[in-house]
Coordinates of C-alpha atoms and ligand atoms in Angstrom, one line a residue:
X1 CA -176.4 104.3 13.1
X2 CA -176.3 102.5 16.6
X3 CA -179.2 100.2 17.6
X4 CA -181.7 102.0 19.8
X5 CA -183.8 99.5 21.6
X6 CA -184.0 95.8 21.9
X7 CA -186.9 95.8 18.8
X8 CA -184.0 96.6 16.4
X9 CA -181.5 93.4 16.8
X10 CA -181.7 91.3 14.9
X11 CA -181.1 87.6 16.2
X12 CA -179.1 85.1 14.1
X13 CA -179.8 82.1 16.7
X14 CA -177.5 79.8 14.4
X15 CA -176.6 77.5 17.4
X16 CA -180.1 77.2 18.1
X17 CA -180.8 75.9 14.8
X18 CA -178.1 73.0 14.5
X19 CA -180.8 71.2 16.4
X20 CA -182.2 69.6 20.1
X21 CA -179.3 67.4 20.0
X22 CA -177.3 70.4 21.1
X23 CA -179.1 71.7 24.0
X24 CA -182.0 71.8 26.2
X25 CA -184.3 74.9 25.8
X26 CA -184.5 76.3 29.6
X27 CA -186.5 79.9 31.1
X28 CA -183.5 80.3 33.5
X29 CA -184.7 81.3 37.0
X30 CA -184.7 85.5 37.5
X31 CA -182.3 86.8 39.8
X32 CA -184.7 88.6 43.0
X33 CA -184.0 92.6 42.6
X34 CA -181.7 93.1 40.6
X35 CA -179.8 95.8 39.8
X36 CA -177.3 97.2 36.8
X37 CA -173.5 96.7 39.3
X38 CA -171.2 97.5 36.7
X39 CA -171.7 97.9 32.7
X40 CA -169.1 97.8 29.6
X41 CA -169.5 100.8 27.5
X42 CA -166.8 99.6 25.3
X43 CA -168.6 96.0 25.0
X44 CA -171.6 97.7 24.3
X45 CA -170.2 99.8 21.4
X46 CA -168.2 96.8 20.0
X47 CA -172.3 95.3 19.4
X48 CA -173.0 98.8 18.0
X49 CA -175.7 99.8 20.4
X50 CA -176.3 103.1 21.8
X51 CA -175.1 104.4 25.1
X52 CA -178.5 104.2 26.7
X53 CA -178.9 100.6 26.4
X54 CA -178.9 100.2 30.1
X55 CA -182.1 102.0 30.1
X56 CA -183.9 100.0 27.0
X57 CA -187.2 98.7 28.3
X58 CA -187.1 95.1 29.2
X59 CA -183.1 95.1 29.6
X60 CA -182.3 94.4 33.2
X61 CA -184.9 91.7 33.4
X62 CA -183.1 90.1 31.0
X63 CA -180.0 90.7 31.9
X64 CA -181.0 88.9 35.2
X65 CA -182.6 85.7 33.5
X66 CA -186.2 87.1 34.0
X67 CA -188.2 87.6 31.0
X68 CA -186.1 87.1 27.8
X69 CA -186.1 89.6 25.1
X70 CA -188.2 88.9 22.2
X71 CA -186.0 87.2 19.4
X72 CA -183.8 85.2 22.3
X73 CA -184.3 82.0 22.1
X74 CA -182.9 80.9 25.7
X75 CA -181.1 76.9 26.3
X76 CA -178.2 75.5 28.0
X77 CA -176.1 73.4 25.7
X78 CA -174.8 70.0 26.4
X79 CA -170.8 69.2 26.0
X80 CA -168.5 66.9 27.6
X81 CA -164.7 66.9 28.5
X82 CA -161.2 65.9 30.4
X83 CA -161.1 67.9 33.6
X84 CA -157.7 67.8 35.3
X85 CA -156.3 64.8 32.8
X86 CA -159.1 62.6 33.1
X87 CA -162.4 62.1 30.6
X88 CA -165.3 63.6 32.9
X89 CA -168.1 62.3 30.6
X90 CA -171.2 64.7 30.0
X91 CA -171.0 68.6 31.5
X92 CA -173.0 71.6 29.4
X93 CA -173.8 75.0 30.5
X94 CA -174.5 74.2 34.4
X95 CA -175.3 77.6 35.0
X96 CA -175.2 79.5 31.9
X97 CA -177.4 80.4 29.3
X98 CA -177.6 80.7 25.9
X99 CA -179.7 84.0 24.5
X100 CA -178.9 83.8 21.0
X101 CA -176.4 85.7 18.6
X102 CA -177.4 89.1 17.5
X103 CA -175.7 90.6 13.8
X104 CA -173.7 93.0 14.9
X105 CA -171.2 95.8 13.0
X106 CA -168.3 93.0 13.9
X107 CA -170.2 89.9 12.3
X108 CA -173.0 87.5 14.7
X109 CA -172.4 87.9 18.6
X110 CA -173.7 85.6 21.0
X111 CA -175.1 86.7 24.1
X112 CA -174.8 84.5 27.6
X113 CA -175.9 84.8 30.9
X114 CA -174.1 83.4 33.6
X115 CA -175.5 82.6 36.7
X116 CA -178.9 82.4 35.6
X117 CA -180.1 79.1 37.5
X118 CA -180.1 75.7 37.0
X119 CA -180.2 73.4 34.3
X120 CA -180.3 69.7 33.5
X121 CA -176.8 70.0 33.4
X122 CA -176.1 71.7 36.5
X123 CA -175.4 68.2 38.4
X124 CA -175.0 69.0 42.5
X125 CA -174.9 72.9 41.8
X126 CA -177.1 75.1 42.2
X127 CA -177.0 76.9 38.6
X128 CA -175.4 80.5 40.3
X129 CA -172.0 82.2 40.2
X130 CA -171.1 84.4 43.2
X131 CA -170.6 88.4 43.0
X132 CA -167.0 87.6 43.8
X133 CA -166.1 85.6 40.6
X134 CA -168.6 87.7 38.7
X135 CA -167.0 90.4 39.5
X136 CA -163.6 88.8 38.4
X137 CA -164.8 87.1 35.6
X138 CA -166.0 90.5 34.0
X139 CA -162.8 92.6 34.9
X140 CA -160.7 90.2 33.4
X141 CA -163.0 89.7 29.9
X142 CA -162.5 93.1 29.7
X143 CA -158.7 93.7 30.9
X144 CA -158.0 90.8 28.5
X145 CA -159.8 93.0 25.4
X146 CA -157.5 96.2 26.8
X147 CA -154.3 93.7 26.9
X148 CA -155.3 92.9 23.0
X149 CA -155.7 89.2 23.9
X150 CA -158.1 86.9 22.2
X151 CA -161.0 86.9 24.8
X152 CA -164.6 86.5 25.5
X153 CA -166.3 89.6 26.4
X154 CA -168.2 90.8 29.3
X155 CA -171.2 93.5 28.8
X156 CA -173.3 94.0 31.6
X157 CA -173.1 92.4 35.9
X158 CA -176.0 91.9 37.4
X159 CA -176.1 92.1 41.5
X160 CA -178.6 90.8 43.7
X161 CA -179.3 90.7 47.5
X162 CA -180.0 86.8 46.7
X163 CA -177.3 84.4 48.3
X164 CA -175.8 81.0 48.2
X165 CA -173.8 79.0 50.5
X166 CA -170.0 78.7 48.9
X167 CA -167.5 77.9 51.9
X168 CA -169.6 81.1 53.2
X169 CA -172.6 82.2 52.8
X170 CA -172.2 84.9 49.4
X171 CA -174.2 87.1 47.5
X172 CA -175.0 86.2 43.9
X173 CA -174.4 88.1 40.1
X174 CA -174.7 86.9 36.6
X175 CA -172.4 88.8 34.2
X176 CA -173.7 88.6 30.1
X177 CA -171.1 87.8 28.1
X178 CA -170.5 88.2 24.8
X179 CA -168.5 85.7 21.9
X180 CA -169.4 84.9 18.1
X181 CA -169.8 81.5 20.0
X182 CA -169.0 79.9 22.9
X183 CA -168.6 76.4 21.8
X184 CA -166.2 74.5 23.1
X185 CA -163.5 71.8 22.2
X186 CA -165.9 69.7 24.4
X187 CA -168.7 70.1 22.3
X188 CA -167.0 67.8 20.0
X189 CA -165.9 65.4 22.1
X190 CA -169.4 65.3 23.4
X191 CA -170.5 64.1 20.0
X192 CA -167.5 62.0 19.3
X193 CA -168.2 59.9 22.9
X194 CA -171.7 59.1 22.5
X195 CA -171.2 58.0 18.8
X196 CA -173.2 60.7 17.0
X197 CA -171.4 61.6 13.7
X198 CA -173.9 63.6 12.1
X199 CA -173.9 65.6 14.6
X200 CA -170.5 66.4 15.3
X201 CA -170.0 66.7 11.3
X202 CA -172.8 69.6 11.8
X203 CA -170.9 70.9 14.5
X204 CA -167.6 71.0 12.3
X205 CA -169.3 72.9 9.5
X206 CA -170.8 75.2 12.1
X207 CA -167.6 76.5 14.0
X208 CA -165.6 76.3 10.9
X209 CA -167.7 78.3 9.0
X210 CA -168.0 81.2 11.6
X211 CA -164.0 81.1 11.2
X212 CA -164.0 80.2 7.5
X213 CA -162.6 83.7 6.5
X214 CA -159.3 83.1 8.7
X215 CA -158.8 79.8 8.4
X216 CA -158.5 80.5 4.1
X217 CA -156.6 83.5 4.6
X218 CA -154.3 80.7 7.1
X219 CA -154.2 78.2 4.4
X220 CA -153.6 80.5 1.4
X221 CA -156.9 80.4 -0.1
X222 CA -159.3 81.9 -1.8
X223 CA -162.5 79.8 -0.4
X224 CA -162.4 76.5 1.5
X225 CA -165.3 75.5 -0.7
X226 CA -162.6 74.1 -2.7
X227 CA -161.5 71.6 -0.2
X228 CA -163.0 68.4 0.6
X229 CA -164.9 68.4 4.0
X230 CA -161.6 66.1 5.3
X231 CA -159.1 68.7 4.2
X232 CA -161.6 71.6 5.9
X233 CA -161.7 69.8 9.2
X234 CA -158.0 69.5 8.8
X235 CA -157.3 72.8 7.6
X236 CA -159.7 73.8 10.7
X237 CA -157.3 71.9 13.4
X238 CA -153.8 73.3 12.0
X239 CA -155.8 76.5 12.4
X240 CA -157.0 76.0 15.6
X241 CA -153.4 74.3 16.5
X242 CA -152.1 78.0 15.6
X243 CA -154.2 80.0 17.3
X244 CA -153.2 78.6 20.1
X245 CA -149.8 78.7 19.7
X246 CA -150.5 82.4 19.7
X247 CA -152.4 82.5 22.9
X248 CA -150.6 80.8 24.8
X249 CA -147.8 82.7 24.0
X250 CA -149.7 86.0 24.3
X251 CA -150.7 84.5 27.9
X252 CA -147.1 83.4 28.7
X253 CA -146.4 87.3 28.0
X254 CA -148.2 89.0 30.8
X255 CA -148.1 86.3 33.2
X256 CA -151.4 85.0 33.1
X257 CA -152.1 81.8 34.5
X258 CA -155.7 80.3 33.6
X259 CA -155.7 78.1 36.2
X260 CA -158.5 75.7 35.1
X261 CA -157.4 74.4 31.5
X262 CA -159.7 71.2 31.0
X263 CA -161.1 71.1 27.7
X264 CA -164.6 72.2 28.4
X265 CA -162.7 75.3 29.2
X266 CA -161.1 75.3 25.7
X267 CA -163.0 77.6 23.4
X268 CA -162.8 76.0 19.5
X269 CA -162.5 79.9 18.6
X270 CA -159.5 79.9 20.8
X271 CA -160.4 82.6 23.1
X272 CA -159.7 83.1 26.4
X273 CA -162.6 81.4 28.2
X274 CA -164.2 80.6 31.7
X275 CA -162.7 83.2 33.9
X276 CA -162.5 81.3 37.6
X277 CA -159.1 80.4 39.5
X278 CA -157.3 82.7 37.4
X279 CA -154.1 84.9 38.3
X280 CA -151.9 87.6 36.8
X281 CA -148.9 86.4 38.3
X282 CA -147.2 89.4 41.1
X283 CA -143.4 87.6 41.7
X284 CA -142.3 85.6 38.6
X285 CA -142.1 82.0 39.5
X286 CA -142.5 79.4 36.5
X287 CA -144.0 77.0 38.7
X288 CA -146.9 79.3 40.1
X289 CA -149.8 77.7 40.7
X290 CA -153.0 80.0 40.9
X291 CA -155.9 77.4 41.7
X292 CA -155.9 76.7 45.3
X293 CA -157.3 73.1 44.3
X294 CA -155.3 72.1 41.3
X295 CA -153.0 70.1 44.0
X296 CA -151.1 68.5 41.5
X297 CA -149.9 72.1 39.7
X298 CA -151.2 70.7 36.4
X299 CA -152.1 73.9 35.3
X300 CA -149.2 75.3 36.8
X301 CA -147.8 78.6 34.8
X302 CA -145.1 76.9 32.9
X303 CA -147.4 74.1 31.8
X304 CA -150.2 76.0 29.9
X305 CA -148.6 75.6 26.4
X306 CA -148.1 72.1 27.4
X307 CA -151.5 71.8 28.3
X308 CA -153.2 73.5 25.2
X309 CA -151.1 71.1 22.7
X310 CA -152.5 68.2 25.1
X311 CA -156.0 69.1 24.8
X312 CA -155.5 70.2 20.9
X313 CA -155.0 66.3 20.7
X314 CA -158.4 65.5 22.4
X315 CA -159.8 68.1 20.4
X316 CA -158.4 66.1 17.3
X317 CA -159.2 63.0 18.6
X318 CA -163.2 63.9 18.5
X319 CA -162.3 64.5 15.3
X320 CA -161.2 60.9 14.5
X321 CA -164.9 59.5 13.4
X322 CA -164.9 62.6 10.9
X323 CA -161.3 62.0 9.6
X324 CA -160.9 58.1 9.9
X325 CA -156.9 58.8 9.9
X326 CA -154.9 59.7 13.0
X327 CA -152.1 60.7 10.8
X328 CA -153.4 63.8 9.2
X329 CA -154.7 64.4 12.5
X330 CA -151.2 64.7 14.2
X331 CA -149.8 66.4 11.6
X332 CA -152.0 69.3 11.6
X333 CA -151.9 70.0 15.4
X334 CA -148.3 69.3 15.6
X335 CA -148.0 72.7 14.0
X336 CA -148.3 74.2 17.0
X337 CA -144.6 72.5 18.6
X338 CA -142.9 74.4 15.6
X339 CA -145.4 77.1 15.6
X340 CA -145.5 77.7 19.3
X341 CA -141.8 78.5 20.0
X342 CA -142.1 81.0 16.9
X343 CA -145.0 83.1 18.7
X344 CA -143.2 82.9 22.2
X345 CA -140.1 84.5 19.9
X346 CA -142.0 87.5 18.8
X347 CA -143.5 87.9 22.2
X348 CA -140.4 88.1 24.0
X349 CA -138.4 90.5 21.4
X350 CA -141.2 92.4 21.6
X351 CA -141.1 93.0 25.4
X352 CA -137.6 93.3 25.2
X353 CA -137.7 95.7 21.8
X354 CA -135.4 93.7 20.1
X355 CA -136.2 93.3 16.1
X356 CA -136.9 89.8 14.9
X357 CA -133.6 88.5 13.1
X358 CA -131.4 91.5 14.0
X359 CA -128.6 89.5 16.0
X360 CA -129.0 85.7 15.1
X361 CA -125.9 84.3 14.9
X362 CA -126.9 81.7 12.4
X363 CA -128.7 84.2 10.5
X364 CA -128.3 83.7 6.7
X365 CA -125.9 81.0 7.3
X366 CA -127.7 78.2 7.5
X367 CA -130.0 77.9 3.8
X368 CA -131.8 74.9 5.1
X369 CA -133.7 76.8 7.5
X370 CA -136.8 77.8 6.6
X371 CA -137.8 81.4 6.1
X372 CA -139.2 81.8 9.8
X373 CA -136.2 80.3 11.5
X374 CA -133.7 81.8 9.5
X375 CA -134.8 84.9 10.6
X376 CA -134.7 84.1 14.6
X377 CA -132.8 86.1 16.8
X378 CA -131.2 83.5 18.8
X379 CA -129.2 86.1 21.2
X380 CA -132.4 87.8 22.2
X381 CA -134.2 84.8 22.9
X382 CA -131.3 83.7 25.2
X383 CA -131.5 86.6 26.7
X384 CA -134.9 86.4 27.3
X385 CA -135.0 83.2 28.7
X386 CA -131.8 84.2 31.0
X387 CA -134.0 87.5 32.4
X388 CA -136.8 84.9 33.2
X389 CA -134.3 82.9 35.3
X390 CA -132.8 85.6 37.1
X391 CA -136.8 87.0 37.9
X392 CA -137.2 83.7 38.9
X393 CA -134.7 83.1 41.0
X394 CA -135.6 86.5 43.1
X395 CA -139.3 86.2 42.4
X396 CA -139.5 89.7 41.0
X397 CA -142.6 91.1 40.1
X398 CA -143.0 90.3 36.6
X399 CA -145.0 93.5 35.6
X400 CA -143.3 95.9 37.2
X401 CA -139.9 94.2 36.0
X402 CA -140.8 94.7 32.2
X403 CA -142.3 98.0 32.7
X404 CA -139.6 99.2 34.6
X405 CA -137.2 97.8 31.4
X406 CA -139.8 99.4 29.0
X407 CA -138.6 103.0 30.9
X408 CA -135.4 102.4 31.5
X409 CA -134.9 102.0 27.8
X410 CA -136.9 104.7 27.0
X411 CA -134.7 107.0 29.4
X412 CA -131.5 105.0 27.6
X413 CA -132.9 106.4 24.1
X414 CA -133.1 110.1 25.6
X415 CA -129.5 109.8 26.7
X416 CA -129.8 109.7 30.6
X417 CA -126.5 108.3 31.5
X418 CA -127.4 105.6 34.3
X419 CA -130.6 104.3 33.0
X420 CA -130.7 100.9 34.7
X421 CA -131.0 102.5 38.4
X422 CA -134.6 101.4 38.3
X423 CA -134.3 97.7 36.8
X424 CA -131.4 97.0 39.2
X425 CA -133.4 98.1 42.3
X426 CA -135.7 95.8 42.0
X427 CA -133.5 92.8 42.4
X428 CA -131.1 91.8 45.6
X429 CA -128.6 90.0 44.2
X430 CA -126.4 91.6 40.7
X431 CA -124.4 89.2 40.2
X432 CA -126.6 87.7 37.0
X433 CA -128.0 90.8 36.3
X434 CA -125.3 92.8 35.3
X435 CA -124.1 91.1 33.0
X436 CA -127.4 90.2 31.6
X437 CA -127.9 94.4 31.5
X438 CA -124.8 95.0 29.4
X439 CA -125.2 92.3 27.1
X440 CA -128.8 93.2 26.8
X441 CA -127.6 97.3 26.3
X442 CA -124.7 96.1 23.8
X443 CA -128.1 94.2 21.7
X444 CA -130.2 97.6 21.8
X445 CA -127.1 99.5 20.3
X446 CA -128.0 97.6 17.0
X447 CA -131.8 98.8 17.4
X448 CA -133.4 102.4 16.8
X449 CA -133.9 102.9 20.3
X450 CA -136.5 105.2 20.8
X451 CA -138.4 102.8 18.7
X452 CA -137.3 99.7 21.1
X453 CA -138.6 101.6 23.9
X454 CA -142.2 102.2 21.9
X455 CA -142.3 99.3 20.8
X456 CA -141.9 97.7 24.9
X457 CA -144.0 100.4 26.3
X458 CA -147.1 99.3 24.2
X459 CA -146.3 95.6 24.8
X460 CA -144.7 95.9 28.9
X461 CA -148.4 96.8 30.2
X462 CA -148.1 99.2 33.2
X463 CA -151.8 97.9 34.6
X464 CA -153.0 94.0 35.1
X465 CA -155.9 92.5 37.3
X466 CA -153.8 91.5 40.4
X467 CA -155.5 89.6 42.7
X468 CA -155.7 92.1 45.3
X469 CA -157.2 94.7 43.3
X470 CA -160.1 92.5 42.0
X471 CA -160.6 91.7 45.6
X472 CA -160.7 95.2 46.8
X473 CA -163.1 95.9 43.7
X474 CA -165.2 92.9 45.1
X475 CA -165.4 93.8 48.7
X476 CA -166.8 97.1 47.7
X477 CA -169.2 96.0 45.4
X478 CA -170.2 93.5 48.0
X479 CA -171.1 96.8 50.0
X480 CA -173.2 97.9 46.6
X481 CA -170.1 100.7 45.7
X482 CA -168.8 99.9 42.3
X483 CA -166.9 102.2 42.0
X484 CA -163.6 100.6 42.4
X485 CA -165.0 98.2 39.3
X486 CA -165.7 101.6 37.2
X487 CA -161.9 102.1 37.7
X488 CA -160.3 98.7 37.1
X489 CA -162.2 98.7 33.6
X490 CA -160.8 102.7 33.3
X491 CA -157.1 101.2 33.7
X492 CA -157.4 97.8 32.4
X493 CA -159.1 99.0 29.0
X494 CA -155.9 101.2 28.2
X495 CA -153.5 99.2 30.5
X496 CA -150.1 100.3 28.6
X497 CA -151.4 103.9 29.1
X498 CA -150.1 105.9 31.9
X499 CA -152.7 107.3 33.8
X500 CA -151.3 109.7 36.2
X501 CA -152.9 109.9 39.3
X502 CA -153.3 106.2 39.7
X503 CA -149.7 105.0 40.1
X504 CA -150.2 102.7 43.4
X505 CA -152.4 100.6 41.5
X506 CA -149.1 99.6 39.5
X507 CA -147.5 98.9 42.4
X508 CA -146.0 96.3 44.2
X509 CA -149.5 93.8 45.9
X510 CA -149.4 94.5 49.5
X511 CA -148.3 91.5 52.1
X512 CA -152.5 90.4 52.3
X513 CA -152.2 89.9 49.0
X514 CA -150.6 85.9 49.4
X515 CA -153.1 84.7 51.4
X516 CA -155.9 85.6 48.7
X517 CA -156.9 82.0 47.5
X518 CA -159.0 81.2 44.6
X519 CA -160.6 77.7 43.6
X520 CA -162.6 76.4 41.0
X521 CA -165.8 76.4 43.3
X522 CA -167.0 80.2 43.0
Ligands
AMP1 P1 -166.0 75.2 35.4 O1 -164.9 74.4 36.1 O2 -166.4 76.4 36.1 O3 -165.7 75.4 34.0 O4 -167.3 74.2 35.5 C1 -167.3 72.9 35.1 C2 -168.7 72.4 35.0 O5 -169.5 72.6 36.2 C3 -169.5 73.2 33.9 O6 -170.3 72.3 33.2 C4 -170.3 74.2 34.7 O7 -171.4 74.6 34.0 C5 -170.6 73.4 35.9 N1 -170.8 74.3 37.1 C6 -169.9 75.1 37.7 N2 -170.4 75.7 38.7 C7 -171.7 75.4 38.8 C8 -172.8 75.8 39.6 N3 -172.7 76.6 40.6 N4 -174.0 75.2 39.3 C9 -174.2 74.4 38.3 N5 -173.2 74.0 37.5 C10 -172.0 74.5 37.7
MG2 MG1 -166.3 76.0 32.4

């Protein structure tokens, strides 16, 4: 039975209760006139609430940080963090707020505003987000959800005529988002800086017990009860050390580049998080760099995994007045070095519908290997890494080059004789590639291929936010038309689907598209 008006949720508020240590209780400051820009249906069933929630009294007010509705219990919350390699001291929600978490079908949600004024952590800002990176912020939640990626949700974007001076003058939005919680590894270092162990052990037991269910099944247990609160936090970080291994690698996958990884960006549920300077990459280039002002390419594509395993180790260094033993403390997050390649292994068979352990030349061989190694396909990852170089090398457009593979193999199971026409078009220079192509059709032989070609279709998406899309979506709901937004979420919802009629948007980004630049300060 879906909810039917804001009377019926029920609020949870748990982060509320951990205390005024956590946060600041704040109003927010109402956006002027606004109106509903662009809802998520699909965000609005995953809360289980009926399709007419738009219309539930009270709703749009407090969508736009006007009146709250009753239960919410509205603050910003106060975290710290490295930004760009460097300990930044104390940040918190600068602009977002905190309604509360609602019990939902799924287990507790928490609902956020974004862009809903200032706060006493807003520093120099003004406590808004633009329409632009509103817009952006909740087509990608939701093409992350469609991409099967661990993500924070978005559910409703809120326009207004209200504007504020970026490097332009620009209209403002705030986008509700939705997350069991959106706390952050820089909650804990928050706690860890200042000194305050009671709280950071109340922040522990908090985020590991809205995980606990996963991290036991991780660890091969039946409760974590069990387990001393040292071997929970610990059990917690090898967890968290895996996630990430697994999102990175999922992120690696598609070509995402988050472009703003500083810890406070870092979600300690190890979802996607803090959609700004983002990019799904068009040409393939390792190095890409998609945030105009990371200068130094920190956050460059190649170093994301990197990255993550440096900030796990800030993350387990606020854990150090928990723990009292760095040791431990390594071990568990080193997981992710052995853990990480493992992931970026399935990934890549996947998109290249190889099985796992098919044509390992070591396989069996070797008994000292454990399970998961032994069962490596060392060929496919070669080849793998050797289609990377050649895209690389020719900057070819990394979606359209898998896809493209995903149907060429799919023709190559239905017996059409020259089924690499496609793949070999999109690159100048053959003199890698066909070789890589026959080794690569020699490997499928061993495979069922019509099952290969499955397999790549639902992994090989044909749709991703490119940059130029979003901004075309953006310039027209700058114009109040959101149509173009209903669309994106349309194709980035079902993104390995094929959706005839709409073919150009899986096209090639036109020539304007390079001289789209995106910064942190949206
Ligand atoms: P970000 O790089 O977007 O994750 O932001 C880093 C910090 O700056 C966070 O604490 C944000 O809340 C804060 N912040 C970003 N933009 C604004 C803004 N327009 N007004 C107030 N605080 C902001
Ligand atoms: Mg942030």
């Amino acid at each position: 039975m879906p909810i039917l008006s804001p009377q019926q949720l029920t609020w949870i508020n748990g982060f509320a209760a951990l205390g005024d240590s956590f946060y600041t209780r704040i109003q927010g400051s109402a956006l002027p006139q606004p109106k509903w820009l662009a809802t998520s249906q699909a965000t609005a069933h995953h809360l289980g609430w009926s399709e007419d929630w738009t219309e539930w009294p009270g709703m749009l007010e407090a969508m736009s940080a006007g009146k709250p509705l009753e239960g919410a219990t509205p603050l910003a919350s106060v975290y710290s963090g490295h930004q760009f390699g460097t300990w930044a001291g104390q940040l918190g929600d600068g602009r977002a707020m905190y309604l509360g978490e609602i019990k939902t079908p799924r287990g507790s949600e928490e609902l956020q505003l974004k862009g809903s004024g200032p706060t006493p952590y807003s520093r120099r800002g003004d406590g808004r987000a633009v329409l632009r990176s509103s817009v952006r912020e909740f087509l990608c939640s939701e093409a992350m959800v469609g991409l099967g990626i661990p993500t924070t949700r978005a559910l409703a974007l809120v326009s207004s005529p209200l504007t504020v001076w970026r490097e332009t003058q620009e209209s403002t939005a705030i986008v509700t988002r939705v997350a069991p919680s959106f706390i952050r590894f820089g909650h804990f270092e928050h706690f860890a800086s200042i000194g305050d162990v009671a709280n950071l052990q109340i922040l522990a037991d908090y985020t590991i017990g809205l995980q606990a269910l996963e991290i036991q099944a991780f660890l091969g247990l039946d409760s974590l009860q069990d387990l001393s609160p040292k071997e929970r936090q610990l059990g917690f970080l090898k967890w968290m050390a895996h996630r990430y291994s697994e999102l990175m690698s999922q992120w690696q996958g598609v070509g995402f580049c988050h472009g703003v990884m500083n810890t406070d960006n870092m979600s300690a549920l190890a979802l996607t998080i803090d959609y700004g300077p983002f990019q799904f990459m068009d040409a393939f280039d390792p190095n890409h760099i998609c945030n105009h002002t990371d200068t130094q390419g920190r956050y460059a594509f190649k170093r994301q995994p990197q990255v993550a395993y440096w900030n796990l180790f800030c993350l387990g260094q606020a854990f150090m007045p928990l723990i009292n033993e760095s040791e431990p403390i390594v071990e568990a997050l080193e997981h992710f070095k052995s853990q990480f390649p493992l992931e970026t292994e399935k990934v890549y068979l996947s998109k290249l519908g190889l099985k796992h352990g098919s044509k390992g030349p070591d396989q069996g061989k070797n008994e000292s290997k454990s399970a998961a190694q032994s069962q490596s396909n060392d060929a496919g990852i070669a080849m793998a890494e050797e289609i990377l170089q050649i895209m690389g090398a020719q900057r070819v457009d990394h979606t359209i080059l898998w896809r493209t593979l995903s149907e060429s193999v799919n023709a190559f199971a239905q017996g059409n004789p020259n089924p690499w026409v496609p793949v070999k078009d999109l690159f100048i220079e053959h003199s890698r590639l066909d070789p890589w192509l026959h080794a690569y059709e020699k490997a499928l032989k061993g495979e069922n291929l019509a099952q290969s070609a499955q397999t790549m279709l639902k992994t090989n998406p044909k749709f991703i936010l490119r940059n130029h899309l979003g901004e075309i979506a953006i310039r027209q709901a700058a114009q109040g038309d959101p149509s173009e937004i209903e669309r994106l979420i349309n194709l980035l919802s079902s993104p390995f689907d094929e959706h005839p009629g709409f073919e150009s948007y899986a096209d090639h980004p036109p020539e304007w598209a390079q001289s789209i630049e995106i910064s942190c300060s949206s």
